Coordinates of C-alpha atoms in Angstrom, one line a residue:
M1 CA -3.5 4.9 5.3
S2 CA -4.0 4.1 9.0
T3 CA -7.4 5.7 9.0
D4 CA -8.9 2.9 7.1
Y5 CA -11.2 1.6 9.8
L6 CA -11.2 -2.0 8.7
R7 CA -7.4 -2.1 9.2
L8 CA -7.5 0.0 12.3
S9 CA -9.9 -2.5 13.8
F10 CA -7.7 -5.4 12.8
Y11 CA -4.7 -3.9 14.5
I12 CA -6.6 -3.1 17.7
L13 CA -7.5 -6.7 17.8
L14 CA -4.0 -7.7 17.0
A15 CA -2.6 -5.6 19.9
A16 CA -4.8 -7.5 22.3
F17 CA -3.4 -10.8 21.1
C18 CA 0.2 -9.5 21.3
E19 CA -0.1 -9.3 25.1
N20 CA 0.5 -13.1 24.9
K21 CA 4.1 -13.8 24.0
R22 CA 3.2 -17.2 22.7
V23 CA 1.2 -15.6 20.0
C24 CA 2.9 -12.3 19.1
G25 CA 6.2 -10.6 19.6
I26 CA 9.3 -12.7 20.6
N27 CA 8.3 -16.3 20.7
E28 CA 10.3 -18.5 23.1
E29 CA 9.7 -21.6 20.9
I30 CA 11.7 -20.0 18.1
D31 CA 15.4 -19.4 18.4
K32 CA 16.4 -19.0 14.8
K33 CA 17.7 -15.8 13.4
P34 CA 16.0 -14.0 10.6
L35 CA 17.2 -14.8 7.1
I36 CA 19.2 -11.8 5.8
V37 CA 19.7 -12.7 2.2
T38 CA 21.8 -9.6 1.6
T39 CA 24.7 -11.3 3.5
Y40 CA 24.7 -14.2 1.0
I41 CA 24.4 -11.9 -2.0
R42 CA 27.4 -9.8 -0.9
E43 CA 29.4 -13.0 -0.5
G44 CA 28.4 -14.2 -4.0
K45 CA 26.2 -17.0 -2.6
T46 CA 23.1 -15.9 -4.5
Q47 CA 21.9 -19.4 -5.3
E48 CA 22.3 -20.5 -1.7
A49 CA 20.3 -17.4 -0.6
R50 CA 17.6 -18.2 -3.0
K51 CA 17.4 -21.8 -1.8
L52 CA 17.3 -20.8 1.8
S53 CA 14.5 -18.2 1.1
Q54 CA 12.1 -20.8 -0.2
V55 CA 8.9 -21.0 1.9
D56 CA 7.6 -24.4 2.7
P57 CA 4.6 -24.7 0.4
R58 CA 2.9 -27.3 2.5
L59 CA 1.7 -24.6 4.9
F60 CA 0.2 -22.5 2.1
N61 CA -1.8 -24.9 0.1
G62 CA 1.1 -25.7 -2.2
T63 CA 1.7 -22.1 -3.2
R64 CA 5.3 -21.5 -4.2
S65 CA 6.9 -18.4 -2.6
Y66 CA 10.1 -17.0 -1.1
S67 CA 10.8 -14.7 1.9
G68 CA 13.5 -13.1 3.8
F69 CA 15.2 -9.8 4.5
F70 CA 17.1 -7.2 2.4
T71 CA 19.5 -5.0 4.3
V72 CA 18.9 -1.4 3.1
D73 CA 20.9 0.6 5.6
Q74 CA 23.8 -1.1 7.3
Q75 CA 24.5 1.7 9.8
H76 CA 21.1 1.4 11.4
H77 CA 20.7 -2.3 10.8
S78 CA 17.6 -1.5 8.7
N79 CA 16.1 -4.6 6.9
L80 CA 13.0 -4.8 4.7
F81 CA 11.0 -8.1 4.9
F82 CA 9.9 -9.4 1.5
W83 CA 7.5 -12.2 0.5
F84 CA 7.6 -13.1 -3.2
F85 CA 5.0 -15.1 -5.1
P86 CA 6.1 -16.0 -8.6
S87 CA 3.5 -16.0 -11.3
Q88 CA 1.6 -19.3 -11.6
T89 CA 1.6 -19.0 -15.4
E90 CA 4.4 -17.9 -17.8
Y91 CA 6.7 -16.9 -14.9
L92 CA 9.6 -16.0 -17.2
S93 CA 7.6 -13.4 -19.1
A94 CA 5.0 -12.3 -16.6
S95 CA 5.0 -8.7 -15.3
L96 CA 6.2 -8.1 -11.8
I97 CA 4.0 -6.2 -9.4
L98 CA 5.7 -4.6 -6.4
W99 CA 3.0 -4.2 -3.7
L100 CA 3.3 -1.5 -1.1
D101 CA 0.6 -1.0 1.6
G102 CA -0.2 2.3 3.3
G103 CA -0.4 3.5 6.8
P104 CA 2.2 4.7 7.0
G105 CA 3.3 1.6 9.0
E106 CA 0.8 -1.1 7.8
S107 CA 2.1 -4.6 7.1
N108 CA 1.2 -6.3 3.8
V109 CA -0.1 -9.3 5.7
I110 CA -3.8 -8.5 5.3
S111 CA -3.3 -7.8 1.6
I112 CA -1.5 -11.2 1.2
F113 CA -4.4 -13.1 2.8
S114 CA -7.4 -11.2 1.4
G115 CA -8.6 -9.1 -1.5
I116 CA -6.5 -10.0 -4.6
G117 CA -3.8 -11.6 -2.5
P118 CA -2.6 -15.1 -3.1
L119 CA -3.8 -16.8 0.1
R120 CA -6.8 -17.0 2.4
V121 CA -7.0 -18.1 6.1
N122 CA -10.2 -19.9 6.9
S123 CA -12.0 -19.6 10.3
N124 CA -10.6 -23.0 11.3
G125 CA -7.0 -21.9 10.6
T126 CA -6.5 -23.7 7.3
V127 CA -5.1 -21.9 4.3
E128 CA -6.4 -22.0 0.7
T129 CA -5.5 -20.2 -2.5
G130 CA -7.1 -16.8 -3.1
E131 CA -9.9 -16.9 -5.6
Y132 CA -9.0 -13.6 -7.2
S133 CA -5.2 -13.8 -6.7
C134 CA -3.3 -11.5 -9.0
S135 CA -0.4 -13.9 -8.8
K136 CA -2.2 -16.3 -11.1
H137 CA -0.9 -14.2 -14.1
H138 CA 1.6 -11.8 -12.5
S139 CA 4.5 -12.3 -10.1
V140 CA 3.9 -10.2 -6.9
L141 CA 6.6 -9.0 -4.5
Y142 CA 5.3 -7.8 -1.2
I143 CA 7.6 -5.6 0.9
D144 CA 6.8 -4.5 4.5
N145 CA 7.7 -0.8 4.1
P146 CA 9.0 1.4 5.6
V147 CA 11.5 -0.3 8.0
G148 CA 9.8 -1.0 11.3
T149 CA 6.6 -2.2 9.6
G150 CA 5.4 -5.8 9.9
Y151 CA 8.5 -8.0 10.2
S152 CA 10.8 -5.3 8.8
F153 CA 13.1 -3.9 11.4
T154 CA 15.6 -1.2 12.2
D155 CA 17.5 0.5 15.1
Q156 CA 15.7 3.0 17.3
D157 CA 17.2 5.9 15.2
G158 CA 16.7 4.2 11.8
Y159 CA 13.1 5.0 11.1
A160 CA 12.4 6.9 7.9
N161 CA 11.4 10.5 8.1
N162 CA 10.8 11.4 4.5
Q163 CA 9.9 9.9 1.1
T164 CA 13.4 10.3 -0.3
V165 CA 14.8 7.9 2.2
I166 CA 11.9 5.5 1.6
G167 CA 12.5 5.6 -2.2
E168 CA 16.2 5.0 -1.7
Q169 CA 15.6 2.0 0.6
L170 CA 13.0 0.4 -1.6
Y171 CA 15.3 0.9 -4.6
E172 CA 18.1 -0.9 -2.7
A173 CA 15.8 -3.8 -1.9
L174 CA 14.6 -4.0 -5.5
T175 CA 18.1 -4.2 -6.9
Q176 CA 18.9 -7.0 -4.5
F177 CA 15.7 -8.8 -5.4
F178 CA 16.8 -8.8 -9.1
Q179 CA 20.1 -10.3 -8.1
L180 CA 18.2 -13.0 -6.3
F181 CA 15.9 -13.6 -9.3
P182 CA 18.0 -12.4 -12.3
E183 CA 15.8 -14.4 -14.8
I184 CA 13.0 -11.8 -14.4
K185 CA 15.1 -8.6 -14.1
K186 CA 14.1 -7.5 -17.6
N187 CA 10.4 -8.2 -17.1
S188 CA 8.0 -5.2 -16.9
L189 CA 7.6 -3.7 -13.4
Y190 CA 4.5 -2.1 -12.1
V191 CA 4.5 -0.5 -8.6
F192 CA 1.2 -0.9 -6.8
G193 CA 0.1 0.9 -3.6
E194 CA -3.0 2.1 -1.8
S195 CA -3.7 5.1 0.4
Y196 CA -0.4 6.3 1.8
G197 CA 1.1 4.1 -0.9
G198 CA 0.1 7.2 -3.0
K199 CA 3.4 8.6 -1.6
F200 CA 5.4 5.3 -1.5
V201 CA 4.7 4.4 -5.1
P202 CA 5.9 7.8 -6.6
A203 CA 8.8 7.8 -4.2
L204 CA 10.2 4.5 -5.4
S205 CA 9.2 5.1 -9.0
Y206 CA 10.9 8.5 -9.1
T207 CA 14.1 7.0 -7.6
V208 CA 14.1 4.3 -10.3
H209 CA 13.5 7.0 -12.9
V210 CA 16.4 9.1 -11.8
K211 CA 18.9 6.2 -11.2
N212 CA 18.1 4.4 -14.4
K213 CA 19.7 7.3 -16.3
N214 CA 23.2 6.1 -15.2
A215 CA 22.5 2.6 -14.0
Q216 CA 24.3 -0.3 -15.6
N217 CA 21.4 -2.6 -14.9
K218 CA 18.3 -0.6 -15.5
I219 CA 15.0 -1.5 -13.9
N220 CA 12.2 -2.0 -16.5
L221 CA 9.6 0.2 -14.8
K222 CA 6.5 0.4 -16.9
G223 CA 3.8 1.8 -14.7
L224 CA 2.3 2.9 -11.4
I225 CA -1.0 1.7 -10.0
I226 CA -2.5 3.5 -6.9
G227 CA -5.8 3.0 -5.1
N228 CA -7.4 5.9 -3.1
S229 CA -4.1 7.7 -3.4
W230 CA -3.0 10.1 -0.6
T231 CA -0.5 12.1 -2.7
D232 CA -1.1 15.8 -2.4
P233 CA -2.6 16.6 1.1
K234 CA -3.1 20.3 0.5
H235 CA -5.5 19.7 -2.4
Q236 CA -7.0 16.5 -1.0
S237 CA -8.1 17.7 2.5
T238 CA -11.5 18.8 1.3
Y239 CA -13.7 16.7 3.6
S240 CA -16.5 19.3 3.5
D241 CA -17.4 18.2 0.0
I242 CA -17.8 14.4 0.5
S243 CA -19.3 14.7 4.0
Y244 CA -22.0 17.2 2.7
Q245 CA -22.6 15.3 -0.5
V246 CA -23.5 12.1 1.3
G247 CA -25.5 13.8 4.0
L248 CA -23.3 13.3 7.0
I249 CA -23.2 17.0 7.7
D250 CA -25.6 19.9 7.1
F251 CA -24.7 23.2 5.3
N252 CA -23.8 25.0 8.5
T253 CA -21.4 22.2 9.5
K254 CA -20.0 22.3 6.0
L255 CA -19.0 25.9 6.5
E256 CA -17.3 24.9 9.8
F257 CA -15.4 22.1 7.9
I258 CA -14.3 24.6 5.3
K259 CA -12.8 26.8 8.1
Y260 CA -10.8 23.8 9.3
E261 CA -9.7 23.1 5.8
N262 CA -8.5 26.7 5.3
T263 CA -6.5 26.6 8.5
L264 CA -5.0 23.3 7.5
Q265 CA -4.0 24.6 4.1
K266 CA -2.4 27.7 5.7
L267 CA -0.3 25.5 8.0
I268 CA 0.8 23.5 4.9
D269 CA 1.7 26.7 3.0
R270 CA 3.8 27.8 6.0
K271 CA 5.5 24.3 5.9
Q272 CA 4.5 23.7 9.5
W273 CA 4.3 20.1 8.7
K274 CA 3.9 18.5 12.2
A275 CA 1.4 21.2 13.3
A276 CA -0.6 20.5 10.1
S277 CA -0.6 16.8 10.7
E278 CA -1.7 17.1 14.3
Y279 CA -4.5 19.6 13.2
W280 CA -5.6 17.0 10.6
D281 CA -5.9 14.4 13.4
R282 CA -8.2 16.7 15.4
F283 CA -10.2 17.5 12.3
I284 CA -10.8 14.1 10.8
R285 CA -8.6 11.2 11.7
L286 CA -8.8 10.2 15.3
P287 CA -11.5 9.4 17.9
G288 CA -12.7 12.7 19.3
S289 CA -12.0 14.6 16.1
L290 CA -14.5 17.1 14.7
F291 CA -15.7 14.6 12.1
W292 CA -16.2 11.7 14.6
N293 CA -18.0 13.9 17.1
I294 CA -20.4 15.5 14.6
T295 CA -21.2 12.5 12.5
G296 CA -21.1 9.8 15.1
Y297 CA -19.0 7.7 12.7
E298 CA -16.1 5.8 14.0
G299 CA -14.0 5.5 10.9
T300 CA -13.8 6.9 7.4
H301 CA -13.3 4.0 5.1
N302 CA -16.9 3.6 4.0
F303 CA -19.7 6.2 4.3
L304 CA -22.3 3.4 4.6
V305 CA -20.6 1.9 7.6
Q306 CA -20.6 3.7 11.0
K307 CA -18.5 1.2 12.8
F308 CA -16.7 -1.9 11.6
D309 CA -17.6 -5.3 13.2
M310 CA -14.4 -6.9 14.4
E311 CA -16.1 -10.2 14.6
T312 CA -15.9 -10.5 10.8
L313 CA -12.1 -10.3 10.7
P314 CA -10.3 -13.5 9.5
P315 CA -7.8 -15.1 11.9
I316 CA -4.8 -13.8 9.9
H317 CA -3.1 -12.3 12.9
H318 CA -3.0 -15.6 14.8
Y319 CA -2.0 -17.6 11.8
V320 CA 1.1 -15.6 10.8
Q321 CA 2.4 -15.9 14.4
K322 CA 2.3 -19.7 14.7
P323 CA 5.8 -21.1 15.3
N324 CA 5.7 -23.3 12.1
V325 CA 4.6 -20.3 10.0
R326 CA 7.2 -18.0 11.5
N327 CA 9.9 -20.6 10.7
A328 CA 8.6 -21.0 7.2
L329 CA 8.8 -17.3 6.7
H330 CA 12.4 -17.2 8.0
V331 CA 11.6 -14.3 10.5
G332 CA 13.3 -15.9 13.5
N333 CA 12.3 -14.4 16.8
L334 CA 11.5 -10.9 15.5
S335 CA 8.4 -9.2 16.7
F336 CA 5.6 -8.7 14.2
V337 CA 4.2 -5.1 14.1
G338 CA 0.9 -5.0 12.3
H339 CA 0.7 -1.3 12.5
S340 CA 3.7 0.6 13.7
D341 CA 3.2 3.8 15.7
M342 CA 7.0 4.3 15.5
V343 CA 6.9 4.3 11.7
F344 CA 3.8 6.6 11.7
E345 CA 5.4 9.1 14.1
G346 CA 8.7 9.0 12.3
L347 CA 6.8 10.2 9.2
R348 CA 4.7 12.7 11.2
A349 CA 6.3 15.7 9.3
D350 CA 5.9 13.9 6.0
I351 CA 2.1 13.3 6.2
M352 CA 1.1 16.7 4.9
Q353 CA 3.8 17.0 2.3
S354 CA 3.1 16.5 -1.4
V355 CA 4.8 14.2 -3.9
A356 CA 2.7 15.6 -6.8
P357 CA 5.8 17.1 -8.6
W358 CA 7.3 13.6 -8.8
L359 CA 4.0 12.1 -10.1
S360 CA 3.8 14.9 -12.7
E361 CA 7.3 14.0 -13.9
L362 CA 6.6 10.3 -13.9
L363 CA 3.4 10.8 -16.0
D364 CA 5.5 12.1 -18.8
H365 CA 7.4 8.8 -19.0
Y366 CA 5.2 6.0 -17.5
R367 CA 1.7 4.8 -17.5
V368 CA -0.2 5.7 -14.3
M369 CA -3.6 4.4 -13.1
I370 CA -5.3 6.1 -10.1
F371 CA -8.5 4.3 -9.0
T372 CA -10.8 5.3 -6.1
G373 CA -13.6 3.6 -4.2
Q374 CA -16.9 5.5 -4.4
L375 CA -17.7 5.0 -0.7
D376 CA -14.4 6.3 0.7
I377 CA -14.4 9.4 2.9
M378 CA -10.7 9.6 3.8
V379 CA -9.5 9.8 0.2
S380 CA -12.7 10.4 -1.7
Y381 CA -13.1 10.6 -5.5
T382 CA -13.6 14.4 -5.4
M383 CA -10.3 14.7 -3.4
T384 CA -8.5 12.6 -6.0
V385 CA -9.8 14.7 -8.9
N386 CA -8.8 17.9 -7.0
F387 CA -5.1 16.9 -7.0
L388 CA -5.1 15.3 -10.5
R389 CA -6.4 18.5 -12.1
R390 CA -3.5 20.4 -10.6
L391 CA -0.8 18.0 -11.9
K392 CA 1.6 19.4 -14.5
F393 CA 2.1 16.8 -17.2
K394 CA 1.7 16.4 -21.0
G395 CA -2.0 16.1 -21.7
V396 CA -3.3 17.8 -18.5
D397 CA -5.4 20.2 -20.6
E398 CA -7.0 17.2 -22.4
Y399 CA -7.7 15.6 -19.0
H400 CA -9.6 18.7 -17.9
T401 CA -12.1 18.3 -20.8
A402 CA -12.1 14.6 -21.2
V403 CA -15.5 12.7 -20.9
R404 CA -15.7 9.8 -18.5
Q405 CA -16.6 6.4 -20.0
K406 CA -18.6 3.6 -18.4
W407 CA -16.6 0.6 -17.3
Y408 CA -18.2 -2.8 -17.3
V409 CA -17.1 -6.1 -15.9
D410 CA -19.1 -9.1 -17.3
E411 CA -21.9 -6.7 -18.4
T412 CA -22.1 -5.2 -14.9
L413 CA -21.5 -1.5 -14.5
A414 CA -18.4 -1.4 -12.3
G415 CA -17.4 2.3 -12.6
Y416 CA -16.2 5.1 -14.8
I417 CA -13.0 5.7 -16.5
K418 CA -11.0 8.5 -18.1
E419 CA -7.9 7.6 -20.2
I420 CA -5.7 10.5 -21.4
G421 CA -2.2 9.8 -22.6
N422 CA -0.4 8.0 -19.7
L423 CA -3.1 8.7 -17.2
T424 CA -6.0 6.4 -16.4
E425 CA -8.5 7.6 -13.8
V426 CA -11.1 5.2 -12.4
L427 CA -14.0 5.5 -10.0
V428 CA -15.0 2.0 -8.7
L429 CA -18.7 1.8 -7.8
N430 CA -19.8 0.6 -4.3
A431 CA -16.2 0.2 -3.2
E432 CA -14.6 1.5 0.0
H433 CA -11.2 2.8 0.9
A434 CA -9.4 -0.5 0.3
V435 CA -11.0 -1.2 -3.1
H436 CA -9.4 -4.7 -3.5
F437 CA -11.1 -5.8 -0.2
S438 CA -14.6 -4.9 -1.2
K439 CA -14.4 -5.5 -4.9
P440 CA -11.6 -8.1 -5.5
Y441 CA -12.8 -9.4 -8.8
W442 CA -13.2 -6.0 -10.3
T443 CA -9.8 -4.9 -9.0
V444 CA -8.0 -7.9 -10.5
E445 CA -9.8 -7.2 -13.8
L446 CA -8.8 -3.6 -13.6
V447 CA -5.1 -4.3 -12.8
T448 CA -4.8 -7.1 -15.3
K449 CA -6.3 -5.2 -18.2
F450 CA -4.2 -2.1 -17.4
I451 CA -1.0 -4.1 -17.4
H452 CA -1.9 -5.9 -20.6
R453 CA -3.0 -2.7 -22.2
E454 CA -6.5 -4.1 -22.9
K455 CA -9.4 -1.7 -23.5
L456 CA -11.2 -0.9 -20.3
H457 CA -14.3 0.7 -21.9

């Protein structure tokens, strides 16, 4: 979600660069229109669309990929930007991972160029293949979601305001994707997200689940993978626990935090969604909030880090705005929005609403892995357990009494795991809010073994 301080810092820096039109926003050197592949698909020109969507691999260290736009709402000219990386091995049988970042309103660009993404941008502006890329053994489809995020665009009144709309639009994009790449439409699909992706992933997955019942071409959804999942705000807004446990507040302040939490939960119970979201901002999320003022911390992604050093950020923001890169990605003269305030505010009333009932239903039919970084404050492990224990699915009673097992990677203790029926719960040691940034090797091991149904402990 947008409160991940690493990402927040990135977009502050990006905003500074965007003041120069040669770097961000509409670029006078580019006059091409964005590639709307939907137009070609509707005209029966799928092969032409696929050919046009090829990304010049010379700019990306020889990495094969495709990009363009899927129209998901004609009335509002809403288009989702996609960037697809076919598996480097056994493409025709490899599972497909659909990657959705959080925010709401955060572009996938950082995930593509870091963590377990396929690419890296070096300090000198050159690109190399990601060492821990999950596209080595899986195809990965990145979508800038919702519309208005990254290169995705819409009309002023086309921004999504709830998860039902988002689920429908992602489903529309996914059905078009399988028309573009029909050779993998029967491959296993895993929907991956982090943070606010804890809503996006269930939203799309539930839409697929419902529509598959009557669909002629069913989507082969196999599982959901969510990191530091913001899913059920009422039962996850217990910041007094984590803040006190790690020593950031004393007992008296913990009592004050609990009062804030009780007020927040009452607003949620009354369905005063916007008021609850704004109260949450004042409690924990924004500069000047109770948490920031009392702890002196400027961010909540890692309780060992008071303030993120922007000097350590890679030059991703500059690279993706270069004219030759923009041309390669077929984005035309569209503005790039690293973090969209319009998207965030459009979903203001959605932030404190729960999708736990959808996740409960999905757990009865699909495998679900929820993993959490030990060092996160914004969506801590205790908050995750709070909402998981309240889900209503087959095996929930067994989950309540299950014993955690140690999880090792190459003989190193990496975390703790519970596996009960379709649910896999993981705590990743020494990892922050965005686990795949701080522990990429462990994350790719976790994801790969989950998908391949290999034993994790």
